[in-house]
CSV table of C-alpha atoms in Angstrom, one decimal:
chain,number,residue,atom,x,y,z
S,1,UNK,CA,27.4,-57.8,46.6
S,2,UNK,CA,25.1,-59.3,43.8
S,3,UNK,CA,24.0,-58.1,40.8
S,4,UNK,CA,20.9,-56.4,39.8
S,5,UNK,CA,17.9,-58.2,39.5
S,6,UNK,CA,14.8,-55.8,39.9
S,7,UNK,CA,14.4,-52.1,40.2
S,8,UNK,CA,11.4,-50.6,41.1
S,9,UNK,CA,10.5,-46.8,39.9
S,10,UNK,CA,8.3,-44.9,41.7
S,11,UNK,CA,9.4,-41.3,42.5
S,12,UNK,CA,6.3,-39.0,40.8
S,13,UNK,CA,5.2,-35.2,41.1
S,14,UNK,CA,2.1,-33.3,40.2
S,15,UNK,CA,1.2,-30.3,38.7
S,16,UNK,CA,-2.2,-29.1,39.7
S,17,UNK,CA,-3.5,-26.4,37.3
S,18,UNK,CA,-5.4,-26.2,34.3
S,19,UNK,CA,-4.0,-26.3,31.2
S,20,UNK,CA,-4.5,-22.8,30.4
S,21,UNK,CA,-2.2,-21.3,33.3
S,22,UNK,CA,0.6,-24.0,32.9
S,23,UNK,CA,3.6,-22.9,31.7
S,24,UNK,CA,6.7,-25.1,29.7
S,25,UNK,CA,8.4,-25.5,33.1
S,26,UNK,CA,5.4,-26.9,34.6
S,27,UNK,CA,4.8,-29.4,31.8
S,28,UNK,CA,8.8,-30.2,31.6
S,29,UNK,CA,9.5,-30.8,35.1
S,30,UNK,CA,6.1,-33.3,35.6
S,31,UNK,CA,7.9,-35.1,32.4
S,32,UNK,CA,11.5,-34.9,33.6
S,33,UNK,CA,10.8,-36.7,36.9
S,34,UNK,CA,7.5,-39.3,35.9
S,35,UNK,CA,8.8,-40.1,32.5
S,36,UNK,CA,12.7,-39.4,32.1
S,37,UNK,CA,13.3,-40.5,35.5
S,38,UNK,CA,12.1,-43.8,35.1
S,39,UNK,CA,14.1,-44.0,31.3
S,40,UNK,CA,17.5,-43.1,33.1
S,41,UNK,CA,16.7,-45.6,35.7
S,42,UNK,CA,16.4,-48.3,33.5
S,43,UNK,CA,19.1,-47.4,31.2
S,44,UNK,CA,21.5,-47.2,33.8
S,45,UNK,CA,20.3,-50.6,35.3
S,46,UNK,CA,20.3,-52.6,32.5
S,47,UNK,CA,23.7,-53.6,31.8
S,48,UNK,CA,23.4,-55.0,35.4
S,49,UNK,CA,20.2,-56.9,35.0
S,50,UNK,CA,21.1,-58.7,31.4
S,51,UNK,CA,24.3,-60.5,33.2
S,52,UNK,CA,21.2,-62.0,36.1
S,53,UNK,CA,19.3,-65.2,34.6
S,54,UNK,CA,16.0,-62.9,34.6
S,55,UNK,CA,15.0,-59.6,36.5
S,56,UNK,CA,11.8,-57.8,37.0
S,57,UNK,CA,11.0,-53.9,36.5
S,58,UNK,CA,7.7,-52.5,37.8
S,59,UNK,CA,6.7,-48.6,37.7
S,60,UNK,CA,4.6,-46.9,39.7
S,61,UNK,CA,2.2,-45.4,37.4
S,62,UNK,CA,-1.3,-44.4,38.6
S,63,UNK,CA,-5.2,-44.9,37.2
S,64,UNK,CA,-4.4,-40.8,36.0
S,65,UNK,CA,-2.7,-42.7,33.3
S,66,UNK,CA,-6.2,-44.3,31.7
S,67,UNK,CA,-8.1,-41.8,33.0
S,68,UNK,CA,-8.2,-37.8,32.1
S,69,UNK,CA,-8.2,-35.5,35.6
S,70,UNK,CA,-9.3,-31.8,35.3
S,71,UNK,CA,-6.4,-29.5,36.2
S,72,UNK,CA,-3.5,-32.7,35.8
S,73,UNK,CA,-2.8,-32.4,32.3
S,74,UNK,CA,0.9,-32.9,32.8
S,75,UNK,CA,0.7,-35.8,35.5
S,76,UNK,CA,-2.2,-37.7,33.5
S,77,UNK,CA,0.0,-37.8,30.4
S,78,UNK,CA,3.3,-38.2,31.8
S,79,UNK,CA,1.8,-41.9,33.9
S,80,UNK,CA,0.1,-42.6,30.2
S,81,UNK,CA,3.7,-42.4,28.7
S,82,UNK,CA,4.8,-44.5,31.2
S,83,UNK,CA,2.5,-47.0,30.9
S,84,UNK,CA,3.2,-47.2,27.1
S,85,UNK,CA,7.0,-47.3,28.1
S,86,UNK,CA,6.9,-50.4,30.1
S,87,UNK,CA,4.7,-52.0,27.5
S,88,UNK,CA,7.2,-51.3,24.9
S,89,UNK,CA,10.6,-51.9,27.3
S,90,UNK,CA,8.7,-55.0,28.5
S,91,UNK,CA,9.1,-56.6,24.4
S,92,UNK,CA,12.3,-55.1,24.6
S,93,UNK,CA,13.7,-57.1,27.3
S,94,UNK,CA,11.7,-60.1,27.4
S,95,UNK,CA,14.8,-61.7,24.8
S,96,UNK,CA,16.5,-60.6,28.4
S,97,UNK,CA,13.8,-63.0,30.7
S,98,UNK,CA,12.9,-59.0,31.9
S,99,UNK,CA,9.6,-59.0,33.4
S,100,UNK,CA,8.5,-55.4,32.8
S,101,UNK,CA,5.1,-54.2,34.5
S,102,UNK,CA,3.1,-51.2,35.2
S,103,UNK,CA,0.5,-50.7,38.3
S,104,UNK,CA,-2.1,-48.4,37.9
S,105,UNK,CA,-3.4,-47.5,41.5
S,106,UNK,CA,-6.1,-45.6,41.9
S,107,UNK,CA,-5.8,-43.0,45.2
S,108,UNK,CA,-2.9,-43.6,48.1
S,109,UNK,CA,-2.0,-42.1,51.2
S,110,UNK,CA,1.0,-40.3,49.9
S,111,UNK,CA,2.3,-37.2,50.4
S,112,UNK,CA,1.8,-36.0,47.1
S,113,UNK,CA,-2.1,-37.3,47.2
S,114,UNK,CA,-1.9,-34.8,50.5
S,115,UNK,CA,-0.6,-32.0,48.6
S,116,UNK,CA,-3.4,-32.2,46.5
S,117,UNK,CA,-5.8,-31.0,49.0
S,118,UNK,CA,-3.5,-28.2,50.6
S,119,UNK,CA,-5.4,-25.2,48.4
S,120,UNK,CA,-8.7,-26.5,48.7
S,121,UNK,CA,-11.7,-24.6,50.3
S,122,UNK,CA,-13.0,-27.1,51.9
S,123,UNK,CA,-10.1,-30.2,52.4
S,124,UNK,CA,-13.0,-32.5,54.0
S,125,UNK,CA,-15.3,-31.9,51.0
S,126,UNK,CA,-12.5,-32.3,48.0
S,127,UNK,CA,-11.7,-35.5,49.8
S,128,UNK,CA,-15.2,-36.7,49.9
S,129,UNK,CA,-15.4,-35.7,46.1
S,130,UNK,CA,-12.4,-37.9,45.5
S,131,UNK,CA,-14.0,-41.0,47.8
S,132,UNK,CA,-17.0,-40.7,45.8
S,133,UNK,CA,-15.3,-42.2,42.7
S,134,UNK,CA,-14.8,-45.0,44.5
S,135,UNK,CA,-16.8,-47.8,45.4
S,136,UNK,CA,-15.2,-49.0,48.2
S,137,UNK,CA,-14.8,-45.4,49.0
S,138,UNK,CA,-11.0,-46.3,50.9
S,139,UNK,CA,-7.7,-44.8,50.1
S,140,UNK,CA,-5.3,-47.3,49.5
S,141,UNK,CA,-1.8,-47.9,51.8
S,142,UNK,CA,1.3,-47.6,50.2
S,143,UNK,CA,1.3,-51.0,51.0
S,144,UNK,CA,-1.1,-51.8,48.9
S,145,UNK,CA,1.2,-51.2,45.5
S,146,UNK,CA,3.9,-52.9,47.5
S,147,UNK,CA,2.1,-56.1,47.8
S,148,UNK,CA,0.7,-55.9,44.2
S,149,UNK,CA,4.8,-55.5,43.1
C-alpha cells in the first residue's frame, strides 16, 4: 500500500434549536464531531502526507458557515471554525506542497438536510421555504461537492 496523499473530511451533525433551549451538550457535541473531528483527522494524517511529494485536504463545510441560520447556532459556527481552520492549516502545510480547501455548499440531499424537515408542520412548505433562497431553486447531489473536490 501507498502512502497518504489526500483526505477528505466530511462527517457533520446539526443541532436544530434556538439558542435559548440549547444546552452545553448540544453545543459540545455539534463542535466535537464538525470541528474536532476534522482536527484529529488531520493530525493523525499528517505524518503520512509530509513523506508524499504533495497531498491535498478538502472539508466539507457548508454556506451555514458565511451565513447565520435561525435555530443552528452550533452548526453555523462550528462550519465557520472550520472554514477558518483550513485557511489557517492550508499556510501551515503549504511549506508541505498541502493543498488545503474548504467547500461551502449550499443545500444537499443528505440525510442530515432530511432530518431537518422531520418536525416540521408542514415538510412540503419548510422545503419550499428553503428552495426559495435559491435561485435555481434545486437541491444539490452529493455529487455535486464530489465533483467540486
Amino acid at each position: 500500500l501507498g502512502g497518504i496523499d489526500g483526505i477528505v473530511s466530511s462527517a457533520g451533525i446539526d443541532c436544530l434549536k434556538p439558542f435559548a433551549q440549547m444546552r452545553y451538550e448540544d453545543w459540545h457535541n455539534t463542535l466535537e464531531v464538525n470541528l474536532s473531528g476534522p482536527f484529529n483527522l488531520c493530525l493523525a494524517a499528517l505524518p503520512f502526507m509530509q513523506r508524499e511529494p504533495q497531498g491535498t485536504i478538502v472539508h466539507i463545510a457548508s454556506g451555514a458557515a458565511l451565513r447565520p441560520l435561525a435555530g443552528r447556532t452550533a452548526y453555523c459556527a462550528s462550519k465557520a471554525g472550520l472554514v477558518m481552520f483550513a485557511k489557517t492549516l492550508a499556510v501551515d502545510l503549504a511549506p508541505y506542497s498541502i493543498r488545503v480547501n474548504a467547500i461551502c455548499p449550499g443545500i444537499i440531499d443528505t440525510p442530515l438536510f432530511r432530518q431537518s424537515f422531520e418536525g416540521a408542520e408542514d415538510p412540503e412548505a419548510a422545503l419550499e421555504q428553503v428552495l426559495d433562497r435559491y435561485l435555481i431553486r434545486r437541491i444539490g447531489q452529493p455529487e455535486d461537492i464530489a465533483n467540486a473536490a
